[in-house]
mmCIF file of C-alpha atoms and ligand atoms in Angstrom:
data_model
loop_
_atom_site.group_PDB
_atom_site.id
_atom_site.type_symbol
_atom_site.label_atom_id
_atom_site.label_comp_id
_atom_site.label_asym_id
_atom_site.label_seq_id
_atom_site.Cartn_x
_atom_site.Cartn_y
_atom_site.Cartn_z
ATOM 1 C CA UNK A 1 11.218 18.965 -19.229
ATOM 2 C CA UNK A 2 11.300 17.326 -15.820
ATOM 3 C CA UNK A 3 8.197 15.443 -14.737
ATOM 4 C CA UNK A 4 6.178 17.292 -12.050
ATOM 5 C CA UNK A 5 5.626 14.431 -9.615
ATOM 6 C CA UNK A 6 4.189 16.548 -6.797
ATOM 7 C CA UNK A 7 1.599 18.026 -9.167
ATOM 8 C CA UNK A 8 0.798 14.565 -10.531
ATOM 9 C CA UNK A 9 0.407 13.038 -7.055
ATOM 10 C CA UNK A 10 -1.792 15.897 -5.866
ATOM 11 C CA UNK A 11 -4.214 15.602 -8.787
ATOM 12 C CA UNK A 12 -4.445 11.783 -8.496
ATOM 13 C CA UNK A 13 -4.818 11.969 -4.709
ATOM 14 C CA UNK A 14 -7.726 14.399 -5.051
ATOM 15 C CA UNK A 15 -9.390 12.229 -7.712
ATOM 16 C CA UNK A 16 -9.063 9.140 -5.504
ATOM 17 C CA UNK A 17 -10.358 10.949 -2.410
ATOM 18 C CA UNK A 18 -13.370 12.317 -4.319
ATOM 19 C CA UNK A 19 -14.139 8.818 -5.606
ATOM 20 C CA UNK A 20 -13.729 7.268 -2.142
ATOM 21 C CA UNK A 21 -16.028 9.884 -0.692
ATOM 22 C CA UNK A 22 -18.684 8.870 -3.221
ATOM 23 C CA UNK A 23 -18.157 5.107 -3.055
ATOM 24 C CA UNK A 24 -17.913 4.614 0.717
ATOM 25 C CA UNK A 25 -21.165 4.036 2.637
ATOM 26 C CA UNK A 26 -22.478 7.283 4.117
ATOM 27 C CA UNK A 27 -22.749 7.999 7.846
ATOM 28 C CA UNK A 28 -26.498 8.687 7.616
ATOM 29 C CA UNK A 29 -27.065 5.101 6.398
ATOM 30 C CA UNK A 30 -27.409 2.153 8.810
ATOM 31 C CA UNK A 31 -25.237 0.942 10.498
ATOM 32 C CA UNK A 32 -24.203 4.551 11.151
ATOM 33 C CA UNK A 33 -21.385 3.856 13.613
ATOM 34 C CA UNK A 34 -19.713 1.321 11.337
ATOM 35 C CA UNK A 35 -19.940 3.656 8.345
ATOM 36 C CA UNK A 36 -18.537 6.489 10.443
ATOM 37 C CA UNK A 37 -15.631 4.282 11.578
ATOM 38 C CA UNK A 38 -14.907 3.256 7.973
ATOM 39 C CA UNK A 39 -14.918 6.845 6.719
ATOM 40 C CA UNK A 40 -12.812 8.016 9.687
ATOM 41 C CA UNK A 41 -9.872 5.831 8.687
ATOM 42 C CA UNK A 42 -10.210 5.766 4.904
ATOM 43 C CA UNK A 43 -10.623 9.523 4.545
ATOM 44 C CA UNK A 44 -7.814 10.310 7.015
ATOM 45 C CA UNK A 45 -4.831 11.892 5.264
ATOM 46 C CA UNK A 46 -2.820 9.180 3.504
ATOM 47 C CA UNK A 47 -0.452 9.205 0.544
ATOM 48 C CA UNK A 48 -2.860 7.126 -1.619
ATOM 49 C CA UNK A 49 0.179 5.352 -3.049
ATOM 50 C CA UNK A 50 -1.578 2.110 -3.972
ATOM 51 C CA UNK A 51 -4.506 3.713 -5.842
ATOM 52 C CA UNK A 52 -2.063 6.071 -7.570
ATOM 53 C CA UNK A 53 -0.068 3.055 -8.742
ATOM 54 C CA UNK A 54 -3.231 1.466 -10.165
ATOM 55 C CA UNK A 55 -3.875 4.675 -12.096
ATOM 56 C CA UNK A 56 -0.257 5.211 -13.190
ATOM 57 C CA UNK A 57 -0.013 1.624 -14.501
ATOM 58 C CA UNK A 58 -3.189 2.112 -16.554
ATOM 59 C CA UNK A 59 -1.924 5.484 -17.810
ATOM 60 C CA UNK A 60 1.383 3.907 -18.872
ATOM 61 C CA UNK A 61 -0.750 1.773 -21.187
ATOM 62 C CA UNK A 62 -2.628 4.778 -22.549
ATOM 63 C CA UNK A 63 -5.817 4.393 -20.485
ATOM 64 C CA UNK A 64 -7.556 7.103 -18.442
ATOM 65 C CA UNK A 65 -7.637 7.185 -14.631
ATOM 66 C CA UNK A 66 -11.461 7.067 -14.593
ATOM 67 C CA UNK A 67 -11.452 3.592 -16.104
ATOM 68 C CA UNK A 68 -9.616 2.109 -13.116
ATOM 69 C CA UNK A 69 -10.946 4.357 -10.353
ATOM 70 C CA UNK A 70 -13.120 1.699 -8.643
ATOM 71 C CA UNK A 71 -10.129 -0.686 -8.629
ATOM 72 C CA UNK A 72 -7.882 2.097 -7.321
ATOM 73 C CA UNK A 73 -10.377 2.722 -4.481
ATOM 74 C CA UNK A 74 -10.560 -1.026 -3.801
ATOM 75 C CA UNK A 75 -6.791 -1.170 -3.244
ATOM 76 C CA UNK A 76 -6.998 1.743 -0.799
ATOM 77 C CA UNK A 77 -9.851 -0.018 1.063
ATOM 78 C CA UNK A 78 -7.717 -3.156 1.479
ATOM 79 C CA UNK A 79 -4.728 -1.095 2.570
ATOM 80 C CA UNK A 80 -6.809 0.735 5.201
ATOM 81 C CA UNK A 81 -8.311 -2.556 6.400
ATOM 82 C CA UNK A 82 -4.744 -3.758 7.021
ATOM 83 C CA UNK A 83 -3.815 -0.552 8.860
ATOM 84 C CA UNK A 84 -6.885 -0.719 11.138
ATOM 85 C CA UNK A 85 -6.282 -4.376 12.003
ATOM 86 C CA UNK A 86 -2.519 -3.899 12.380
ATOM 87 C CA UNK A 87 -3.152 -1.171 14.975
ATOM 88 C CA UNK A 88 -5.474 -3.350 17.124
ATOM 89 C CA UNK A 89 -4.404 -4.301 20.666
ATOM 90 C CA UNK A 90 -4.001 -7.938 19.573
ATOM 91 C CA UNK A 91 -1.443 -6.835 16.945
ATOM 92 C CA UNK A 92 0.697 -3.695 17.300
ATOM 93 C CA UNK A 93 -1.595 -1.895 19.778
ATOM 94 C CA UNK A 94 -0.908 1.527 18.290
ATOM 95 C CA UNK A 95 -2.548 4.784 19.353
ATOM 96 C CA UNK A 96 -1.823 6.955 16.320
ATOM 97 C CA UNK A 97 -2.086 6.483 12.572
ATOM 98 C CA UNK A 98 -2.146 9.066 9.793
ATOM 99 C CA UNK A 99 -1.796 11.767 12.439
ATOM 100 C CA UNK A 100 -5.013 10.746 14.226
ATOM 101 C CA UNK A 101 -6.038 8.408 17.011
ATOM 102 C CA UNK A 102 -6.300 4.873 15.683
ATOM 103 C CA UNK A 103 -9.704 3.453 14.787
ATOM 104 C CA UNK A 104 -10.044 1.241 17.866
ATOM 105 C CA UNK A 105 -9.105 4.162 20.163
ATOM 106 C CA UNK A 106 -12.077 6.118 18.831
ATOM 107 C CA UNK A 107 -14.650 3.425 18.037
ATOM 108 C CA UNK A 108 -13.587 0.497 20.241
ATOM 109 C CA UNK A 109 -11.975 -2.782 19.328
ATOM 110 C CA UNK A 110 -15.047 -4.609 18.055
ATOM 111 C CA UNK A 111 -16.086 -1.784 15.723
ATOM 112 C CA UNK A 112 -12.517 -1.406 14.406
ATOM 113 C CA UNK A 113 -12.370 -5.130 13.676
ATOM 114 C CA UNK A 114 -15.674 -4.947 11.810
ATOM 115 C CA UNK A 115 -14.693 -1.772 9.937
ATOM 116 C CA UNK A 116 -11.636 -3.653 8.627
ATOM 117 C CA UNK A 117 -13.738 -6.685 7.675
ATOM 118 C CA UNK A 118 -16.266 -4.487 5.878
ATOM 119 C CA UNK A 119 -13.510 -2.698 3.943
ATOM 120 C CA UNK A 120 -12.080 -5.969 2.669
ATOM 121 C CA UNK A 121 -15.517 -7.002 1.413
ATOM 122 C CA UNK A 122 -16.225 -3.553 -0.015
ATOM 123 C CA UNK A 123 -13.039 -3.729 -2.085
ATOM 124 C CA UNK A 124 -14.293 -6.770 -3.983
ATOM 125 C CA UNK A 125 -17.777 -5.263 -4.302
ATOM 126 C CA UNK A 126 -16.247 -2.204 -6.014
ATOM 127 C CA UNK A 127 -14.219 -4.261 -8.497
ATOM 128 C CA UNK A 128 -16.993 -6.736 -9.309
ATOM 129 C CA UNK A 129 -19.552 -3.944 -9.868
ATOM 130 C CA UNK A 130 -17.439 -2.967 -12.915
ATOM 131 C CA UNK A 131 -19.169 0.375 -13.639
ATOM 132 C CA UNK A 132 -16.755 1.183 -16.490
ATOM 133 C CA UNK A 133 -17.712 -1.987 -18.395
ATOM 134 C CA UNK A 134 -14.181 -3.362 -18.642
ATOM 135 C CA UNK A 135 -14.086 -6.797 -20.414
ATOM 136 C CA UNK A 136 -15.131 -9.400 -17.840
ATOM 137 C CA UNK A 137 -12.022 -11.569 -18.210
ATOM 138 C CA UNK A 138 -9.924 -8.540 -17.118
ATOM 139 C CA UNK A 139 -12.220 -8.019 -14.117
ATOM 140 C CA UNK A 140 -11.971 -11.660 -13.030
ATOM 141 C CA UNK A 141 -8.180 -11.630 -13.398
ATOM 142 C CA UNK A 142 -8.061 -8.427 -11.361
ATOM 143 C CA UNK A 143 -10.143 -9.990 -8.580
ATOM 144 C CA UNK A 144 -7.736 -12.927 -8.568
ATOM 145 C CA UNK A 145 -4.693 -10.615 -8.369
ATOM 146 C CA UNK A 146 -6.139 -8.574 -5.498
ATOM 147 C CA UNK A 147 -7.316 -11.636 -3.537
ATOM 148 C CA UNK A 148 -3.925 -13.311 -3.856
ATOM 149 C CA UNK A 149 -2.032 -10.148 -2.931
ATOM 150 C CA UNK A 150 -4.147 -9.712 0.223
ATOM 151 C CA UNK A 151 -4.295 -13.214 1.678
ATOM 152 C CA UNK A 152 -2.069 -16.079 2.790
ATOM 153 C CA UNK A 153 0.169 -15.809 -0.264
ATOM 154 C CA UNK A 154 0.446 -12.054 0.177
ATOM 155 C CA UNK A 155 -0.084 -9.434 2.871
ATOM 156 C CA UNK A 156 -1.627 -11.608 5.597
ATOM 157 C CA UNK A 157 1.051 -14.276 5.072
ATOM 158 C CA UNK A 158 3.768 -11.639 5.455
ATOM 159 C CA UNK A 159 2.133 -10.256 8.582
ATOM 160 C CA UNK A 160 2.112 -13.725 10.190
ATOM 161 C CA UNK A 161 5.815 -14.360 9.511
ATOM 162 C CA UNK A 162 6.555 -10.831 10.763
ATOM 163 C CA UNK A 163 4.702 -11.585 14.031
ATOM 164 C CA UNK A 164 6.473 -14.906 14.435
ATOM 165 C CA UNK A 165 9.843 -13.228 13.883
ATOM 166 C CA UNK A 166 9.500 -10.592 16.586
ATOM 167 C CA UNK A 167 12.205 -10.916 19.210
ATOM 168 C CA UNK A 168 14.143 -13.486 17.163
ATOM 169 C CA UNK A 169 17.173 -13.395 14.916
ATOM 170 C CA UNK A 170 15.922 -13.773 11.360
ATOM 171 C CA UNK A 171 17.793 -14.821 8.253
ATOM 172 C CA UNK A 172 18.119 -12.539 5.233
ATOM 173 C CA UNK A 173 15.784 -14.876 3.371
ATOM 174 C CA UNK A 174 13.049 -14.582 6.044
ATOM 175 C CA UNK A 175 13.385 -10.808 6.149
ATOM 176 C CA UNK A 176 13.029 -10.718 2.375
ATOM 177 C CA UNK A 177 9.929 -12.938 2.617
ATOM 178 C CA UNK A 178 8.343 -10.624 5.206
ATOM 179 C CA UNK A 179 8.942 -7.478 3.168
ATOM 180 C CA UNK A 180 7.919 -9.007 -0.121
ATOM 181 C CA UNK A 181 4.652 -10.295 1.338
ATOM 182 C CA UNK A 182 3.586 -7.905 4.102
ATOM 183 C CA UNK A 183 4.007 -4.720 2.074
ATOM 184 C CA UNK A 184 5.321 -5.647 -1.355
ATOM 185 C CA UNK A 185 2.424 -7.886 -2.354
ATOM 186 C CA UNK A 186 -0.230 -5.159 -2.238
ATOM 187 C CA UNK A 187 2.024 -2.683 -4.038
ATOM 188 C CA UNK A 188 2.762 -5.241 -6.754
ATOM 189 C CA UNK A 189 -0.960 -6.133 -6.826
ATOM 190 C CA UNK A 190 -1.837 -2.460 -7.389
ATOM 191 C CA UNK A 191 0.454 -2.215 -10.421
ATOM 192 C CA UNK A 192 -0.739 -5.558 -11.791
ATOM 193 C CA UNK A 193 -4.415 -4.705 -11.279
ATOM 194 C CA UNK A 194 -4.052 -1.377 -13.100
ATOM 195 C CA UNK A 195 -2.207 -3.094 -15.952
ATOM 196 C CA UNK A 196 -4.695 -5.940 -16.348
ATOM 197 C CA UNK A 197 -7.718 -3.603 -16.219
ATOM 198 C CA UNK A 198 -6.019 -1.527 -18.939
ATOM 199 C CA UNK A 199 -5.625 -4.604 -21.168
ATOM 200 C CA UNK A 200 -1.828 -5.059 -20.895
ATOM 201 C CA UNK A 201 -0.184 -7.501 -23.295
ATOM 202 C CA UNK A 202 1.803 -10.377 -21.754
ATOM 203 C CA UNK A 203 5.224 -8.667 -22.226
ATOM 204 C CA UNK A 204 3.843 -5.389 -20.834
ATOM 205 C CA UNK A 205 2.426 -7.201 -17.822
ATOM 206 C CA UNK A 206 5.681 -9.059 -17.199
ATOM 207 C CA UNK A 207 7.672 -5.801 -17.266
ATOM 208 C CA UNK A 208 5.201 -4.062 -14.953
ATOM 209 C CA UNK A 209 5.350 -7.032 -12.566
ATOM 210 C CA UNK A 210 9.109 -6.641 -12.260
ATOM 211 C CA UNK A 211 8.599 -2.918 -11.645
ATOM 212 C CA UNK A 212 5.909 -3.543 -8.992
ATOM 213 C CA UNK A 213 7.918 -6.179 -7.150
ATOM 214 C CA UNK A 214 11.025 -4.002 -7.023
ATOM 215 C CA UNK A 215 9.270 -0.850 -5.805
ATOM 216 C CA UNK A 216 7.390 -2.932 -3.219
ATOM 217 C CA UNK A 217 10.685 -4.032 -1.715
ATOM 218 C CA UNK A 218 12.169 -0.533 -1.946
ATOM 219 C CA UNK A 219 9.082 0.878 -0.211
ATOM 220 C CA UNK A 220 9.360 -1.386 2.832
ATOM 221 C CA UNK A 221 13.125 -0.859 3.168
ATOM 222 C CA UNK A 222 12.451 2.911 3.051
ATOM 223 C CA UNK A 223 9.720 2.411 5.683
ATOM 224 C CA UNK A 224 12.199 0.577 7.936
ATOM 225 C CA UNK A 225 14.704 3.414 7.484
ATOM 226 C CA UNK A 226 12.058 6.054 8.277
ATOM 227 C CA UNK A 227 11.221 4.218 11.482
ATOM 228 C CA UNK A 228 14.828 4.892 12.539
ATOM 229 C CA UNK A 229 15.514 8.376 11.160
ATOM 230 C CA UNK A 230 12.041 9.786 10.319
ATOM 231 C CA UNK A 231 10.255 12.807 11.751
ATOM 232 C CA UNK A 232 7.329 11.782 13.961
ATOM 233 C CA UNK A 233 5.264 14.863 13.109
ATOM 234 C CA UNK A 234 5.632 14.192 9.343
ATOM 235 C CA UNK A 235 4.904 10.457 9.538
ATOM 236 C CA UNK A 236 1.915 10.867 11.852
ATOM 237 C CA UNK A 237 2.913 8.061 14.223
ATOM 238 C CA UNK A 238 5.785 7.428 16.644
ATOM 239 C CA UNK A 239 9.196 6.464 15.236
ATOM 240 C CA UNK A 240 11.429 3.795 16.780
ATOM 241 C CA UNK A 241 8.533 1.370 17.220
ATOM 242 C CA UNK A 242 10.200 -1.400 15.172
ATOM 243 C CA UNK A 243 13.190 -1.439 17.480
ATOM 244 C CA UNK A 244 10.968 -1.245 20.546
ATOM 245 C CA UNK A 245 9.043 -4.294 19.329
ATOM 246 C CA UNK A 246 12.223 -6.085 18.331
ATOM 247 C CA UNK A 247 11.016 -6.367 14.727
ATOM 248 C CA UNK A 248 12.926 -7.810 11.807
ATOM 249 C CA UNK A 249 14.035 -4.850 9.680
ATOM 250 C CA UNK A 250 16.670 -4.026 7.083
ATOM 251 C CA UNK A 251 18.549 -1.466 9.240
ATOM 252 C CA UNK A 252 18.700 -4.049 12.025
ATOM 253 C CA UNK A 253 20.156 -6.746 9.776
ATOM 254 C CA UNK A 254 22.290 -4.631 7.440
ATOM 255 C CA UNK A 255 22.708 -1.186 9.050
ATOM 256 C CA UNK A 256 21.382 2.114 7.678
ATOM 257 C CA UNK A 257 23.901 2.713 4.908
ATOM 258 C CA UNK A 258 23.633 -0.730 3.338
ATOM 259 C CA UNK A 259 19.828 -0.554 3.654
ATOM 260 C CA UNK A 260 19.795 2.731 1.723
ATOM 261 C CA UNK A 261 21.983 1.158 -0.979
ATOM 262 C CA UNK A 262 19.646 -1.824 -1.207
ATOM 263 C CA UNK A 263 16.574 0.402 -1.530
ATOM 264 C CA UNK A 264 18.267 2.321 -4.358
ATOM 265 C CA UNK A 265 19.270 -0.938 -6.034
ATOM 266 C CA UNK A 266 15.624 -2.061 -6.117
ATOM 267 C CA UNK A 267 14.580 1.306 -7.571
ATOM 268 C CA UNK A 268 17.189 0.938 -10.336
ATOM 269 C CA UNK A 269 15.845 -2.519 -11.131
ATOM 270 C CA UNK A 270 12.318 -1.078 -11.285
ATOM 271 C CA UNK A 271 13.417 1.694 -13.640
ATOM 272 C CA UNK A 272 15.210 -0.766 -15.932
ATOM 273 C CA UNK A 273 12.025 -2.813 -16.238
ATOM 274 C CA UNK A 274 10.262 0.275 -17.642
ATOM 275 C CA UNK A 275 12.822 0.520 -20.486
ATOM 276 C CA UNK A 276 10.393 -0.504 -23.248
ATOM 277 C CA UNK A 277 7.753 2.041 -22.173
ATOM 278 C CA UNK A 278 7.569 5.589 -23.517
ATOM 279 C CA UNK A 279 6.705 8.864 -21.806
ATOM 280 C CA UNK A 280 3.401 7.453 -20.607
ATOM 281 C CA UNK A 281 5.379 5.611 -17.933
ATOM 282 C CA UNK A 282 7.024 8.774 -16.567
ATOM 283 C CA UNK A 283 4.690 8.839 -13.532
ATOM 284 C CA UNK A 284 5.724 5.244 -12.692
ATOM 285 C CA UNK A 285 9.387 6.242 -13.067
ATOM 286 C CA UNK A 286 8.991 9.270 -10.823
ATOM 287 C CA UNK A 287 7.041 7.277 -8.202
ATOM 288 C CA UNK A 288 9.872 4.709 -8.034
ATOM 289 C CA UNK A 289 12.394 7.412 -7.154
ATOM 290 C CA UNK A 290 9.972 9.128 -4.742
ATOM 291 C CA UNK A 291 9.539 5.881 -2.796
ATOM 292 C CA UNK A 292 13.117 6.017 -1.498
ATOM 293 C CA UNK A 293 13.369 9.802 -1.240
ATOM 294 C CA UNK A 294 10.113 10.413 0.680
ATOM 295 C CA UNK A 295 10.105 11.625 4.268
ATOM 296 C CA UNK A 296 6.649 10.225 5.153
HETATM 297 C C1 GRG B 301 -3.301 -6.950 9.806
HETATM 298 C C2 GRG B 301 -4.181 -8.139 7.760
HETATM 299 C C3 GRG B 301 -3.144 -7.363 8.395
HETATM 300 C C4 GRG B 301 -2.081 -7.018 7.694
HETATM 301 C C5 GRG B 301 -1.090 -6.133 8.204
HETATM 302 C C6 GRG B 301 0.422 -3.991 5.706
HETATM 303 C C7 GRG B 301 0.246 -4.485 7.078
HETATM 304 C C8 GRG B 301 0.021 -5.917 7.233
HETATM 305 C C9 GRG B 301 0.232 -3.694 8.121
HETATM 306 C C10 GRG B 301 0.381 -2.268 8.053
HETATM 307 C C11 GRG B 301 1.367 -1.845 9.075
HETATM 308 C C12 GRG B 301 2.609 -1.337 8.517
HETATM 309 C C13 GRG B 301 3.137 -0.162 9.237
HETATM 310 C C14 GRG B 301 3.202 -1.898 7.489
HETATM 311 C C15 GRG B 301 4.456 -1.449 6.946
HETATM 312 C C16 GRG B 301 4.422 -0.522 5.739
HETATM 313 C C17 GRG B 301 3.180 0.146 5.483
HETATM 314 C C18 GRG B 301 2.161 -0.643 4.802
HETATM 315 C C19 GRG B 301 3.061 1.417 5.860
HETATM 316 C C20 GRG B 301 1.869 2.232 5.663
HETATM 317 O O1 GRG B 301 1.662 2.510 4.310
HETATM 318 P P1 GRG B 301 1.727 3.987 3.740
HETATM 319 O O2 GRG B 301 3.019 4.628 4.157
HETATM 320 O O3 GRG B 301 0.550 4.666 4.568
HETATM 321 O O4 GRG B 301 1.424 3.955 2.284
HETATM 322 P P2 GRG B 301 -0.495 5.814 4.165
HETATM 323 O O5 GRG B 301 -1.125 6.215 5.474
HETATM 324 O O6 GRG B 301 0.241 6.955 3.514
HETATM 325 O O7 GRG B 301 -1.480 5.182 3.235
#
């Protein structure tokens, strides 16, 4: 029987949103405005891809979603921090995100900056609190994975090279670096974090790393393609912004058709890496295919 990905994603998305609702600071608590700004962006409609990957990686190893829920929420907090900061006037200066006005448009630049900062800190608070009593060496390794994926050697590093590349011709190697770091690192980090929290063996972790790296690349190529051919109403933000900002993208360097082929190639690589896993990895398999077939 075919795996029901939409049903799977819906259930995991609801679980993650319920957990976020509980774990995020409440608006009635001081500082009210900051907490409101945090909840505004985190609870806005998103795909919850990164937390779902944390859960799916743990499930592939026979563990329950509940065990990794705080880590799943932490990855979403870091992702939303990056979205809020990326939208700021000093970066992309965007007005819409997730179908709503961006955080700084509603709460002002200073509050948006601080909401992002607070989310980054909250992510590590959630993991370190370890409410599910996971062995401490797994928790420390997970903190290391998430920190590395977020910082200079990961997302922030990719963002810097992306900024520096705007308006310039970039080599294939630089484009690959940008995609692997800016977007791929946090996606890979989500898979790795779920696997480590679930007690993956070394061979299991290695295989899941290959999977995570490949879907991370496929995801950003698909994102580049959607910026050219996507539907604004579905995506919740304007399309064509990469071209307008003269950004380094796959369609720009390789054209649409070759970019699609490359995205599919990375998905095939990801699927091959899951060879040794049984049915428990079906959600990971289905997510890999969804990443290049999605329309938002
Ligand atoms: C500013 C620290 C800092 C980092 C910025 C990831 C990033 C680096 C910026 C986000 C901007 C962006 C559009 C990146 C490209 C791909 C991407 C991460 C898209 C948004 O992720 P989705 O599609 O969004 O998973 P939802 O809203 O569904 O969670």
